[in-house]
Amino acid sequence: MLRDPLHSEPAAGPRRRSLTLLSTVLTAVLATGALASCAPPPQATNSTGGTLRIAAATDAGETLNPYASNQSPTQQLRSALLYEGLTHLDPKGKVEWRLATDMTPNPDRSEWTIKLRPGVRFTDGSEFTSADVVASIKYLRDPAHAAQGLAFIERVNPDAVTAVDKLTVRVGLSKPFAPFKEIWANVLLPMTKAGSAPAKPIGTGPFAVRSFTAGRQSTLERFGDYWGERPQLDAVDIIEFQSQQAQANALLSNQVDVASGATPTIAKSLAGRNDIQVLDSKGDFTLRIGFNTTIAPFDDVRVRQALRLLIDRDQVVSNALGGYGRVANDHEGGTPQCGDPGIAQRKQDIEQARKLLAEAGQPNLSFTITTDGLLPGMQELAQVFAENAAKAGVKVTVDVPTVPEFLSKWTKWPVFIDFNPIPYLPTVIGSLLPGRVGNATHWDNADFVRLSDELFVAPEQQQCSIMNRMHRIEHEQGAMITPAFVNVLLPHRGNVRGLVPDVNGRPLTFLTNVTVAG
C-alpha cells in the first residue's frame, strides 16, 4: 500500500502501510520540467487569518514522529504542516525545490551533491544546516528505525552521506539513480533537527506544535520565522472523530470548519447547507482491492484475472463514488506526462470470469475483503464488488476491523482495500516491488522488476516507454483491482477562503493562503 495522503490527508504512497502508503500526502514524480529555483518572499509575522478547525479520522496509535513505520492519513496531514523535505510537490503535481536549492550528480549518477537553502530555521529557532540533513538521511536509512520512507532511499549508502560544508551534502549511492531530485518530494522523507527524532522531532515547517493528544486533537500554531511564504492562519486545530458521519455532523454544527473525510453521499448532502461548500480535487488518487499472492488461491493469476473481470467499473464510479471519479484499468496512474499507455479497457465479463475460475479449480470461491473503512468509498467499493461477484457465484463478505487492528496485521490480510494518492515512481518503489512495506500483496514479477531497474537509470525521453510496459504487466499479471480514480472531496464552511484542489488528493497540506473569516 501507499497510504499517503488522502481524504484525511496524505500522501503517499507507501500505507503507512506504505508505506503506506498515506505519504500523504507524500511523494515524488518523474519531473516534466525544471524545479523552481527560488523561494517566495516572507510575509509579515502579524496575522489575522484565524484558526482553521479540521475534522479528521481517529488514530489512537499516532505519534509526532514523521518517520514512524505505520502512519495514518491524519498523522501524515499533521506531518506535512510541521516538517519539510528537500523537494516538494505543488498542487498540480510539479516538483519544486524546498529545503534544497540544487542537486547535481556525478557522470554516472551514483553520487549527488545537494545544495541547501540558506536562512532556514527550525521551529525551536535553531539553524538548519547540512548536519541535520546528514542525521535525517542516516536515521531514515537505518533499518533498526523501521522508517516508513526507507524503501524510497534504499540505494543511498549511509556510510557515504557527508556534510561538505554548512550548506552542502554529498550522498553516495549503491547503484545509480536518475530521479534523485523527485524522490525527496515524498512526505515520508522529511528533514528534522539532528538528534530530535523520534522522541521530540523538530521540523522547519510553517507550523509548530502547541499541543498534541494522540487519537483526539492536535493544535498547531503558525511559525513566525518560517523561511518561506508564511501562512495567514494563526493556528490549525486537527480534531479527530470516530466516523465520517461524525465529521459531517461536526461541520454542520459549526464545531469544525473542514471535514477532511467525506463520502460522495455525505459531501452531496452537505453542499449548500449552513453555507457549506465542497472542494473537488481531481487526479490519480486510487482505491485498490489487493490480493495476497502468498495465500491460495490468489497466487493463481487466473483467479486474480477472473476477479478483475467481475467488477463493474462504471457502477463503482456511479454508486461507490457517487459519480466523483473516472474508470481505471488495473494499473496505477501518476504518469500524466506519458498519456494513454494503449491498453484495452477491461470490462465486466461474468462468463469469462466463471471460465477462468473453473480452470483454476475455484468454481465456488468465497472469501472476505477486509477494510478499516478509514477513507470515503472504501466500504462502498467492497460492497459493490461483493454484489458483482455474486453474479458469478463468488461469495464475498466484508469485514471492517478497527484501524489499529487493521494496521497490526498489515501484509497478512488475504484480501484488503488500500488507497494510493502518490505518483507512479514512488508507487513502484514503495508498493509494487517485492519486499516493500507497502507491498501487502507480496507481488513479485521478474519482468516488472527488470523494467523498474531500467526506469531508475533511464534518460527522461525513454521513461514513458518503460512505464507503459510496466503498466501492461500490472494489467496482465498484477495483484490488485484498480477500478477507478477517485476525486477527493473536501466539504468546508463558506468562511474558509483560499483552499486549492490538489492532484494528489492532499489539499489540506497547502494552507499558506487560507483564512477563516470571523
PDB file of C-alpha atoms in Angstrom, residues 18-250:
ATOM      1  CA  SER A  18       3.062   2.386   2.634  1.00  0.00           C
ATOM      2  CA  LEU A  19       4.500   2.747   3.467  1.00  0.00           C
ATOM      3  CA  THR A  20       1.942   3.290   3.442  1.00  0.00           C
ATOM      4  CA  LEU A  21       1.071   4.134   1.968  1.00  0.00           C
ATOM      5  CA  LEU A  22      -0.528   7.757   3.006  1.00  0.00           C
ATOM      6  CA  SER A  23       2.507   9.527   2.030  1.00  0.00           C
ATOM      7  CA  THR A  24       0.375  11.694   2.362  1.00  0.00           C
ATOM      8  CA  VAL A  25       0.348  13.304   1.132  1.00  0.00           C
ATOM      9  CA  LEU A  26       3.513  12.280   0.208  1.00  0.00           C
ATOM     10  CA  THR A  27       5.749  11.798  -2.570  1.00  0.00           C
ATOM     11  CA  ALA A  28       7.622  12.082  -5.801  1.00  0.00           C
ATOM     12  CA  VAL A  29       7.181  12.162  -9.567  1.00  0.00           C
ATOM     13  CA  LEU A  30       9.266  11.864 -12.670  1.00  0.00           C
ATOM     14  CA  ALA A  31       9.575  15.561 -13.338  1.00  0.00           C
ATOM     15  CA  THR A  32       8.314  17.016 -16.570  1.00  0.00           C
ATOM     16  CA  GLY A  33      10.117  20.298 -16.138  1.00  0.00           C
ATOM     17  CA  ALA A  34      12.723  22.142 -14.140  1.00  0.00           C
ATOM     18  CA  LEU A  35      12.300  22.646 -10.414  1.00  0.00           C
ATOM     19  CA  ALA A  36      11.511  26.124  -9.182  1.00  0.00           C
ATOM     20  CA  SER A  37      14.746  27.769  -8.090  1.00  0.00           C
ATOM     21  CA  CYS A  38      13.660  30.499  -5.733  1.00  0.00           C
ATOM     22  CA  ALA A  39      11.571  30.755  -2.606  1.00  0.00           C
ATOM     23  CA  PRO A  40       8.602  33.102  -2.198  1.00  0.00           C
ATOM     24  CA  PRO A  41       9.333  36.191  -0.145  1.00  0.00           C
ATOM     25  CA  PRO A  42       8.500  36.001   3.562  1.00  0.00           C
ATOM     26  CA  GLN A  43       5.446  37.857   4.777  1.00  0.00           C
ATOM     27  CA  ALA A  44       4.963  39.933   7.863  1.00  0.00           C
ATOM     28  CA  THR A  45       4.617  37.906  11.027  1.00  0.00           C
ATOM     29  CA  ASN A  46       1.350  39.555  12.115  1.00  0.00           C
ATOM     30  CA  SER A  47      -1.725  37.548  11.176  1.00  0.00           C
ATOM     31  CA  THR A  48      -5.483  37.825  11.274  1.00  0.00           C
ATOM     32  CA  GLY A  49      -6.197  34.627   9.389  1.00  0.00           C
ATOM     33  CA  GLY A  50      -7.987  32.944  12.274  1.00  0.00           C
ATOM     34  CA  THR A  51      -7.894  29.312  13.378  1.00  0.00           C
ATOM     35  CA  LEU A  52      -8.766  26.536  10.928  1.00  0.00           C
ATOM     36  CA  ARG A  53     -10.552  23.616  12.604  1.00  0.00           C
ATOM     37  CA  ILE A  54     -10.151  20.357  10.679  1.00  0.00           C
ATOM     38  CA  ALA A  55     -12.154  17.201  11.383  1.00  0.00           C
ATOM     39  CA  ALA A  56     -10.020  14.098  10.775  1.00  0.00           C
ATOM     40  CA  ALA A  57     -10.200  10.341  11.315  1.00  0.00           C
ATOM     41  CA  THR A  58      -9.286   8.999  14.754  1.00  0.00           C
ATOM     42  CA  ASP A  59      -5.893   7.317  15.073  1.00  0.00           C
ATOM     43  CA  ALA A  60      -5.153   6.314  18.652  1.00  0.00           C
ATOM     44  CA  GLY A  61      -1.715   4.993  17.673  1.00  0.00           C
ATOM     45  CA  GLU A  62      -0.433   8.200  16.070  1.00  0.00           C
ATOM     46  CA  THR A  63       2.747   9.991  17.123  1.00  0.00           C
ATOM     47  CA  LEU A  64       4.564  13.186  16.197  1.00  0.00           C
ATOM     48  CA  ASN A  65       7.410  11.164  14.699  1.00  0.00           C
ATOM     49  CA  PRO A  66       7.304  11.735  10.901  1.00  0.00           C
ATOM     50  CA  TYR A  67       9.423   8.616  10.389  1.00  0.00           C
ATOM     51  CA  ALA A  68       7.035   6.199  12.157  1.00  0.00           C
ATOM     52  CA  SER A  69       6.552   2.857  10.451  1.00  0.00           C
ATOM     53  CA  ASN A  70       2.730   2.912  10.427  1.00  0.00           C
ATOM     54  CA  GLN A  71       1.147   6.245   9.579  1.00  0.00           C
ATOM     55  CA  SER A  72      -2.493   7.090   9.054  1.00  0.00           C
ATOM     56  CA  PRO A  73      -3.686   9.916   6.791  1.00  0.00           C
ATOM     57  CA  THR A  74      -4.306  12.025   9.907  1.00  0.00           C
ATOM     58  CA  GLN A  75      -0.686  11.680  11.005  1.00  0.00           C
ATOM     59  CA  GLN A  76       0.568  12.438   7.517  1.00  0.00           C
ATOM     60  CA  LEU A  77      -1.628  15.544   7.340  1.00  0.00           C
ATOM     61  CA  ARG A  78      -0.108  16.873  10.540  1.00  0.00           C
ATOM     62  CA  SER A  79       3.423  15.943   9.463  1.00  0.00           C
ATOM     63  CA  ALA A  80       3.028  17.829   6.184  1.00  0.00           C
ATOM     64  CA  LEU A  81       2.382  21.027   8.165  1.00  0.00           C
ATOM     65  CA  LEU A  82       5.214  20.507  10.665  1.00  0.00           C
ATOM     66  CA  TYR A  83       8.033  19.102   8.524  1.00  0.00           C
ATOM     67  CA  GLU A  84       9.514  19.614   5.070  1.00  0.00           C
ATOM     68  CA  GLY A  85      11.556  17.662   2.575  1.00  0.00           C
ATOM     69  CA  LEU A  86      14.374  18.635   0.266  1.00  0.00           C
ATOM     70  CA  THR A  87      11.884  18.938  -2.591  1.00  0.00           C
ATOM     71  CA  HIS A  88       8.104  19.224  -2.694  1.00  0.00           C
ATOM     72  CA  LEU A  89       5.062  18.595  -4.922  1.00  0.00           C
ATOM     73  CA  ASP A  90       2.878  21.596  -5.716  1.00  0.00           C
ATOM     74  CA  PRO A  91      -0.941  21.249  -6.096  1.00  0.00           C
ATOM     75  CA  LYS A  92      -0.528  20.420  -9.796  1.00  0.00           C
ATOM     76  CA  GLY A  93       1.978  17.650  -9.076  1.00  0.00           C
ATOM     77  CA  LYS A  94       5.074  19.565 -10.187  1.00  0.00           C
ATOM     78  CA  VAL A  95       8.304  19.059  -8.231  1.00  0.00           C
ATOM     79  CA  GLU A  96       9.611  22.217  -6.574  1.00  0.00           C
ATOM     80  CA  TRP A  97      12.691  22.968  -4.516  1.00  0.00           C
ATOM     81  CA  ARG A  98      12.082  23.147  -0.782  1.00  0.00           C
ATOM     82  CA  LEU A  99      14.936  22.808   1.732  1.00  0.00           C
ATOM     83  CA  ALA A 100      17.319  22.143  -1.151  1.00  0.00           C
ATOM     84  CA  THR A 101      18.022  24.565  -3.998  1.00  0.00           C
ATOM     85  CA  ASP A 102      20.074  22.303  -6.268  1.00  0.00           C
ATOM     86  CA  MET A 103      21.081  18.647  -6.702  1.00  0.00           C
ATOM     87  CA  THR A 104      23.927  17.774  -9.060  1.00  0.00           C
ATOM     88  CA  PRO A 105      25.004  14.225  -9.987  1.00  0.00           C
ATOM     89  CA  ASN A 106      28.369  12.835 -10.967  1.00  0.00           C
ATOM     90  CA  PRO A 107      28.565  11.479 -14.551  1.00  0.00           C
ATOM     91  CA  ASP A 108      27.022   8.065 -13.814  1.00  0.00           C
ATOM     92  CA  ARG A 109      24.502   9.363 -11.209  1.00  0.00           C
ATOM     93  CA  SER A 110      25.949   7.233  -8.440  1.00  0.00           C
ATOM     94  CA  GLU A 111      26.664  10.299  -6.297  1.00  0.00           C
ATOM     95  CA  TRP A 112      24.695  13.502  -5.816  1.00  0.00           C
ATOM     96  CA  THR A 113      25.692  16.846  -4.318  1.00  0.00           C
ATOM     97  CA  ILE A 114      22.870  18.719  -2.571  1.00  0.00           C
ATOM     98  CA  LYS A 115      22.901  22.476  -2.039  1.00  0.00           C
ATOM     99  CA  LEU A 116      20.715  23.632   0.855  1.00  0.00           C
ATOM    100  CA  ARG A 117      18.621  26.750   1.228  1.00  0.00           C
ATOM    101  CA  PRO A 118      20.314  29.371   3.420  1.00  0.00           C
ATOM    102  CA  GLY A 119      18.480  31.159   6.214  1.00  0.00           C
ATOM    103  CA  VAL A 120      16.169  28.298   7.200  1.00  0.00           C
ATOM    104  CA  ARG A 121      15.368  27.823  10.870  1.00  0.00           C
ATOM    105  CA  PHE A 122      13.735  25.054  12.845  1.00  0.00           C
ATOM    106  CA  THR A 123      10.636  25.866  14.845  1.00  0.00           C
ATOM    107  CA  ASP A 124      12.761  25.998  18.015  1.00  0.00           C
ATOM    108  CA  GLY A 125      14.751  28.851  16.452  1.00  0.00           C
ATOM    109  CA  SER A 126      17.947  26.914  15.700  1.00  0.00           C
ATOM    110  CA  GLU A 127      19.591  26.998  12.275  1.00  0.00           C
ATOM    111  CA  PHE A 128      19.007  24.293   9.664  1.00  0.00           C
ATOM    112  CA  THR A 129      22.339  23.005   8.259  1.00  0.00           C
ATOM    113  CA  SER A 130      23.929  20.109   6.428  1.00  0.00           C
ATOM    114  CA  ALA A 131      24.432  18.290   9.748  1.00  0.00           C
ATOM    115  CA  ASP A 132      20.658  17.989  10.096  1.00  0.00           C
ATOM    116  CA  VAL A 133      20.299  16.578   6.591  1.00  0.00           C
ATOM    117  CA  VAL A 134      23.023  14.006   7.213  1.00  0.00           C
ATOM    118  CA  ALA A 135      21.382  12.987  10.507  1.00  0.00           C
ATOM    119  CA  SER A 136      17.916  12.762   8.925  1.00  0.00           C
ATOM    120  CA  ILE A 137      19.070  10.645   5.985  1.00  0.00           C
ATOM    121  CA  LYS A 138      21.046   8.306   8.234  1.00  0.00           C
ATOM    122  CA  TYR A 139      18.067   7.936  10.580  1.00  0.00           C
ATOM    123  CA  LEU A 140      15.779   7.106   7.656  1.00  0.00           C
ATOM    124  CA  ARG A 141      18.325   4.710   6.164  1.00  0.00           C
ATOM    125  CA  ASP A 142      18.835   2.719   9.388  1.00  0.00           C
ATOM    126  CA  PRO A 143      16.639  -0.441   9.205  1.00  0.00           C
ATOM    127  CA  ALA A 144      16.513  -0.548  13.012  1.00  0.00           C
ATOM    128  CA  HIS A 145      14.257   2.520  12.958  1.00  0.00           C
ATOM    129  CA  ALA A 146      11.737   0.865  10.608  1.00  0.00           C
ATOM    130  CA  ALA A 147      11.096   4.229   8.974  1.00  0.00           C
ATOM    131  CA  GLN A 148       8.239   4.133   6.513  1.00  0.00           C
ATOM    132  CA  GLY A 149      10.256   6.087   3.968  1.00  0.00           C
ATOM    133  CA  LEU A 150      13.226   3.695   3.961  1.00  0.00           C
ATOM    134  CA  ALA A 151      12.140   1.890   0.791  1.00  0.00           C
ATOM    135  CA  PHE A 152      12.409   5.078  -1.243  1.00  0.00           C
ATOM    136  CA  ILE A 153      16.087   5.640  -0.441  1.00  0.00           C
ATOM    137  CA  GLU A 154      17.372   2.081  -0.280  1.00  0.00           C
ATOM    138  CA  ARG A 155      20.059   2.973  -2.844  1.00  0.00           C
ATOM    139  CA  VAL A 156      21.530   5.587  -0.515  1.00  0.00           C
ATOM    140  CA  ASN A 157      24.755   4.325   1.053  1.00  0.00           C
ATOM    141  CA  PRO A 158      24.509   5.513   4.687  1.00  0.00           C
ATOM    142  CA  ASP A 159      28.297   5.422   5.004  1.00  0.00           C
ATOM    143  CA  ALA A 160      28.643   7.795   2.059  1.00  0.00           C
ATOM    144  CA  VAL A 161      26.425  10.631   3.324  1.00  0.00           C
ATOM    145  CA  THR A 162      28.665  13.514   4.355  1.00  0.00           C
ATOM    146  CA  ALA A 163      28.497  17.233   5.087  1.00  0.00           C
ATOM    147  CA  VAL A 164      30.864  19.059   2.731  1.00  0.00           C
ATOM    148  CA  ASP A 165      30.207  22.407   4.333  1.00  0.00           C
ATOM    149  CA  LYS A 166      27.417  24.153   6.218  1.00  0.00           C
ATOM    150  CA  LEU A 167      25.029  24.117   3.242  1.00  0.00           C
ATOM    151  CA  THR A 168      26.338  21.234   1.120  1.00  0.00           C
ATOM    152  CA  VAL A 169      25.726  17.487   1.456  1.00  0.00           C
ATOM    153  CA  ARG A 170      27.211  14.711  -0.663  1.00  0.00           C
ATOM    154  CA  VAL A 171      25.196  11.488  -0.989  1.00  0.00           C
ATOM    155  CA  GLY A 172      26.727   8.320  -2.414  1.00  0.00           C
ATOM    156  CA  LEU A 173      24.514   5.562  -3.814  1.00  0.00           C
ATOM    157  CA  SER A 174      24.934   1.814  -4.041  1.00  0.00           C
ATOM    158  CA  LYS A 175      23.507   1.962  -7.575  1.00  0.00           C
ATOM    159  CA  PRO A 176      22.968   4.866  -9.989  1.00  0.00           C
ATOM    160  CA  PHE A 177      19.587   6.548  -9.637  1.00  0.00           C
ATOM    161  CA  ALA A 178      18.385   9.204 -12.076  1.00  0.00           C
ATOM    162  CA  PRO A 179      15.188  10.560 -10.419  1.00  0.00           C
ATOM    163  CA  PHE A 180      17.045  11.524  -7.231  1.00  0.00           C
ATOM    164  CA  LYS A 181      15.545  15.025  -7.040  1.00  0.00           C
ATOM    165  CA  GLU A 182      11.995  13.758  -7.444  1.00  0.00           C
ATOM    166  CA  ILE A 183      12.112  11.115  -4.736  1.00  0.00           C
ATOM    167  CA  TRP A 184      12.807  13.620  -1.952  1.00  0.00           C
ATOM    168  CA  ALA A 185       9.378  15.200  -2.500  1.00  0.00           C
ATOM    169  CA  ASN A 186       7.847  12.244  -0.659  1.00  0.00           C
ATOM    170  CA  VAL A 187       6.070  13.235   2.555  1.00  0.00           C
ATOM    171  CA  LEU A 188       7.743  10.272   4.266  1.00  0.00           C
ATOM    172  CA  LEU A 189      11.231  11.752   3.755  1.00  0.00           C
ATOM    173  CA  PRO A 190      11.239  14.979   5.803  1.00  0.00           C
ATOM    174  CA  MET A 191      14.247  16.619   7.405  1.00  0.00           C
ATOM    175  CA  THR A 192      14.315  17.031  11.206  1.00  0.00           C
ATOM    176  CA  LYS A 193      16.758  18.577  13.652  1.00  0.00           C
ATOM    177  CA  ALA A 194      19.689  16.260  14.360  1.00  0.00           C
ATOM    178  CA  GLY A 195      19.014  14.197  17.477  1.00  0.00           C
ATOM    179  CA  SER A 196      15.387  15.294  17.884  1.00  0.00           C
ATOM    180  CA  ALA A 197      13.655  12.242  16.403  1.00  0.00           C
ATOM    181  CA  PRO A 198      11.870  10.162  17.422  1.00  0.00           C
ATOM    182  CA  ALA A 199      11.083  11.461  20.933  1.00  0.00           C
ATOM    183  CA  LYS A 200      10.695  15.198  20.224  1.00  0.00           C
ATOM    184  CA  PRO A 201      11.075  15.753  16.479  1.00  0.00           C
ATOM    185  CA  ILE A 202      11.606  19.339  15.384  1.00  0.00           C
ATOM    186  CA  GLY A 203      10.888  20.486  11.834  1.00  0.00           C
ATOM    187  CA  THR A 204      11.186  23.533   9.605  1.00  0.00           C
ATOM    188  CA  GLY A 205       7.553  23.697   8.509  1.00  0.00           C
ATOM    189  CA  PRO A 206       5.163  26.650   8.554  1.00  0.00           C
ATOM    190  CA  PHE A 207       3.541  25.423  11.771  1.00  0.00           C
ATOM    191  CA  ALA A 208       4.790  24.238  15.172  1.00  0.00           C
ATOM    192  CA  VAL A 209       3.127  22.014  17.775  1.00  0.00           C
ATOM    193  CA  ARG A 210       1.249  23.807  20.521  1.00  0.00           C
ATOM    194  CA  SER A 211      -0.466  20.696  21.933  1.00  0.00           C
ATOM    195  CA  PHE A 212      -0.960  17.053  20.945  1.00  0.00           C
ATOM    196  CA  THR A 213      -3.154  14.266  22.320  1.00  0.00           C
ATOM    197  CA  ALA A 214      -2.998  11.043  20.302  1.00  0.00           C
ATOM    198  CA  GLY A 215      -6.361   9.969  18.940  1.00  0.00           C
ATOM    199  CA  ARG A 216      -8.077  13.189  19.966  1.00  0.00           C
ATOM    200  CA  GLN A 217      -6.675  16.557  18.945  1.00  0.00           C
ATOM    201  CA  SER A 218      -3.632  18.478  17.731  1.00  0.00           C
ATOM    202  CA  THR A 219      -3.189  22.239  17.826  1.00  0.00           C
ATOM    203  CA  LEU A 220      -0.539  23.722  15.557  1.00  0.00           C
ATOM    204  CA  GLU A 221       0.473  27.373  15.693  1.00  0.00           C
ATOM    205  CA  ARG A 222       1.918  29.479  12.894  1.00  0.00           C
ATOM    206  CA  PHE A 223       5.736  29.613  12.912  1.00  0.00           C
ATOM    207  CA  GLY A 224       6.603  33.309  12.688  1.00  0.00           C
ATOM    208  CA  ASP A 225      10.169  32.764  11.484  1.00  0.00           C
ATOM    209  CA  TYR A 226       9.266  30.374   8.678  1.00  0.00           C
ATOM    210  CA  TRP A 227      11.678  30.846   5.761  1.00  0.00           C
ATOM    211  CA  GLY A 228       9.051  30.888   3.004  1.00  0.00           C
ATOM    212  CA  GLU A 229       5.636  32.367   2.429  1.00  0.00           C
ATOM    213  CA  ARG A 230       4.185  32.339   5.904  1.00  0.00           C
ATOM    214  CA  PRO A 231       0.619  31.186   6.419  1.00  0.00           C
ATOM    215  CA  GLN A 232      -2.044  33.739   7.206  1.00  0.00           C
ATOM    216  CA  LEU A 233      -3.707  31.370   9.673  1.00  0.00           C
ATOM    217  CA  ASP A 234      -2.852  31.853  13.324  1.00  0.00           C
ATOM    218  CA  ALA A 235      -3.404  28.174  14.124  1.00  0.00           C
ATOM    219  CA  VAL A 236      -4.734  24.841  12.891  1.00  0.00           C
ATOM    220  CA  ASP A 237      -6.784  22.535  15.135  1.00  0.00           C
ATOM    221  CA  ILE A 238      -6.955  18.899  13.967  1.00  0.00           C
ATOM    222  CA  ILE A 239      -9.885  17.311  15.812  1.00  0.00           C
ATOM    223  CA  GLU A 240     -10.372  13.553  15.474  1.00  0.00           C
ATOM    224  CA  PHE A 241     -13.701  11.757  15.071  1.00  0.00           C
ATOM    225  CA  GLN A 242     -14.691   8.092  15.004  1.00  0.00           C
ATOM    226  CA  SER A 243     -16.614   8.211  11.722  1.00  0.00           C
ATOM    227  CA  GLN A 244     -17.087  10.204   8.545  1.00  0.00           C
ATOM    228  CA  GLN A 245     -20.670  10.949   9.556  1.00  0.00           C
ATOM    229  CA  ALA A 246     -19.446  12.330  12.885  1.00  0.00           C
ATOM    230  CA  GLN A 247     -17.132  14.648  10.935  1.00  0.00           C
ATOM    231  CA  ALA A 248     -20.085  15.803   8.841  1.00  0.00           C
ATOM    232  CA  ASN A 249     -22.204  16.429  11.917  1.00  0.00           C
ATOM    233  CA  ALA A 250     -19.390  18.473  13.451  1.00  0.00           C
TER     234      ALA A 250
END
